[in-house]
Every structure is written in C-alpha cells, then in structure tokens.
PDB file of C-alpha atoms in Angstrom:
ATOM      1  CA  MET B1061      19.936  31.831 107.456  1.00 43.00           C
ATOM      2  CA  ALA B1062      19.012  28.879 109.627  1.00 53.00           C
ATOM      3  CA  SER B1063      19.913  29.220 113.264  1.00 67.00           C
ATOM      4  CA  ARG B1064      21.975  26.530 114.931  1.00 71.00           C
ATOM      5  CA  SER B1065      21.047  24.858 118.146  1.00 87.00           C
ATOM      6  CA  PRO B1066      22.898  26.118 121.228  1.00 86.00           C
ATOM      7  CA  PHE B1067      24.341  22.645 121.776  1.00 90.00           C
ATOM      8  CA  LEU B1068      25.816  22.518 118.267  1.00 89.00           C
ATOM      9  CA  ALA B1069      27.256  26.024 118.595  1.00 87.00           C
ATOM     10  CA  LYS B1070      28.929  25.128 121.889  1.00 90.00           C
ATOM     11  CA  ALA B1071      30.227  21.830 120.476  1.00 92.00           C
ATOM     12  CA  ILE B1072      31.786  23.611 117.492  1.00 92.00           C
ATOM     13  CA  ARG B1073      33.313  26.229 119.777  1.00 93.00           C
ATOM     14  CA  LEU B1074      34.821  23.641 122.123  1.00 94.00           C
ATOM     15  CA  GLY B1075      35.982  21.563 119.158  1.00 95.00           C
ATOM     16  CA  LEU B1076      37.886  24.503 117.704  1.00 95.00           C
ATOM     17  CA  ILE B1077      39.498  25.298 121.046  1.00 96.00           C
ATOM     18  CA  GLY B1078      40.405  21.657 121.698  1.00 97.00           C
ATOM     19  CA  THR B1079      41.807  21.092 118.223  1.00 97.00           C
ATOM     20  CA  GLY B1080      43.869  24.272 118.454  1.00 97.00           C
ATOM     21  CA  ALA B1081      45.233  23.360 121.888  1.00 98.00           C
ATOM     22  CA  THR B1082      46.113  19.860 120.701  1.00 98.00           C
ATOM     23  CA  ALA B1083      47.914  21.251 117.648  1.00 98.00           C
ATOM     24  CA  ILE B1084      49.905  23.673 119.809  1.00 98.00           C
ATOM     25  CA  MET B1085      50.961  20.985 122.294  1.00 98.00           C
ATOM     26  CA  SER B1086      51.866  18.579 119.498  1.00 98.00           C
ATOM     27  CA  ALA B1087      54.001  21.227 117.811  1.00 98.00           C
ATOM     28  CA  VAL B1088      55.824  22.105 121.031  1.00 98.00           C
ATOM     29  CA  VAL B1089      56.635  18.431 121.679  1.00 98.00           C
ATOM     30  CA  GLY B1090      57.738  18.053 118.049  1.00 96.00           C
ATOM     31  CA  MET B1091      60.053  21.061 118.318  1.00 96.00           C
ATOM     32  CA  ILE B1092      61.666  19.678 121.452  1.00 96.00           C
ATOM     33  CA  ALA B1093      62.039  16.271 119.801  1.00 95.00           C
ATOM     34  CA  ALA B1094      63.587  17.803 116.682  1.00 92.00           C
ATOM     35  CA  PHE B1095      66.259  19.538 118.734  1.00 90.00           C
ATOM     36  CA  GLN B1096      66.927  16.432 120.833  1.00 92.00           C
ATOM     37  CA  LEU B1097      66.849  13.755 118.128  1.00 91.00           C
ATOM     38  CA  ILE B1098      68.096  15.271 114.860  1.00 88.00           C
ATOM     39  CA  GLU B1099      71.895  15.353 114.900  1.00 89.00           C
ATOM     40  CA  PRO B1100      74.265  16.743 112.237  1.00 87.00           C
ATOM     41  CA  GLY B1101      74.795  13.267 110.763  1.00 88.00           C
ATOM     42  CA  ASP B1102      71.052  12.795 110.497  1.00 85.00           C
ATOM     43  CA  GLU B1103      70.707  16.166 108.776  1.00 88.00           C
ATOM     44  CA  GLN B1104      73.139  15.069 106.082  1.00 89.00           C
ATOM     45  CA  SER B1105      71.556  11.656 105.536  1.00 90.00           C
ATOM     46  CA  LEU B1106      67.999  13.030 105.514  1.00 87.00           C
ATOM     47  CA  GLY B1107      68.860  16.122 103.508  1.00 90.00           C
ATOM     48  CA  ILE B1108      66.941  18.357 105.876  1.00 90.00           C
ATOM     49  CA  THR B1109      68.032  20.542 108.760  1.00 90.00           C
ATOM     50  CA  ARG B1110      66.450  20.633 112.184  1.00 91.00           C
ATOM     51  CA  ASN B1111      65.658  24.311 111.629  1.00 92.00           C
ATOM     52  CA  GLU B1112      63.430  23.361 108.694  1.00 94.00           C
ATOM     53  CA  VAL B1113      61.557  20.872 110.874  1.00 93.00           C
ATOM     54  CA  VAL B1114      61.191  23.481 113.621  1.00 94.00           C
ATOM     55  CA  GLY B1115      59.850  25.907 111.000  1.00 96.00           C
ATOM     56  CA  TRP B1116      57.126  23.425 110.070  1.00 96.00           C
ATOM     57  CA  TYR B1117      56.186  23.089 113.719  1.00 97.00           C
ATOM     58  CA  ALA B1118      56.099  26.880 114.055  1.00 97.00           C
ATOM     59  CA  ILE B1119      53.534  26.948 111.248  1.00 98.00           C
ATOM     60  CA  LEU B1120      51.524  24.308 113.128  1.00 98.00           C
ATOM     61  CA  ILE B1121      51.606  26.509 116.254  1.00 98.00           C
ATOM     62  CA  VAL B1122      50.237  29.442 114.256  1.00 98.00           C
ATOM     63  CA  ILE B1123      47.444  27.242 112.880  1.00 98.00           C
ATOM     64  CA  GLY B1124      46.648  26.005 116.399  1.00 98.00           C
ATOM     65  CA  LEU B1125      46.536  29.552 117.732  1.00 98.00           C
ATOM     66  CA  LEU B1126      44.206  30.545 114.903  1.00 97.00           C
ATOM     67  CA  LEU B1127      41.846  27.643 115.625  1.00 97.00           C
ATOM     68  CA  ALA B1128      41.792  28.383 119.360  1.00 96.00           C
ATOM     69  CA  TRP B1129      41.237  32.095 118.680  1.00 96.00           C
ATOM     70  CA  LEU B1130      38.310  31.278 116.407  1.00 95.00           C
ATOM     71  CA  GLY B1131      36.868  29.055 119.129  1.00 94.00           C
ATOM     72  CA  PHE B1132      37.165  31.716 121.810  1.00 92.00           C
ATOM     73  CA  ARG B1133      35.806  34.365 119.457  1.00 90.00           C
ATOM     74  CA  ARG B1134      32.655  32.414 118.567  1.00 71.00           C
ATOM     75  CA  ARG B1135      29.551  33.222 120.541  1.00 66.00           C
ATOM     76  CA  ALA B1136      27.883  30.335 122.331  1.00 51.00           C
TER      77      ALA B1136
END
C-alpha cells in the first residue's frame, strides 16, 4: 500500500472535519427555518409537513457528525 504524504493526510482530515461541521450548521439553520417559515397552509399546498423537513435535516446532522468523527479519528 502506498503511503500518503503528511500534507495530503492532514488536508483530507481537515476536509472531513470542515465538511461535517458545515453540514451540521446548515442542517441546524434549515431546521430553524422550517419551523419559522412552513405554516399549516403551506403544509397543505406543498403536501409535506414541517416534521418531514426536520427529519431530513436530522439525517443531514447525522451525516455531518459521521464526517467530523471520521476526520477526528484519522491519524495525521
């Protein structure tokens, strides 16, 4: 197995952490926006509830946590 350069290993590690953190923050803002902006009339016209949207953002938070965990777990 070919060894990676230390710079590349650190870049991958920081990329995973940064991508995970960005996904988490985006999901939190999306959850807040869903509760603030989606009203009962909108739910009927869109055919989707705000709880479904929040569920999608919860999945995004889990993915972000997984990416950040992988980044912290990697050795530099």
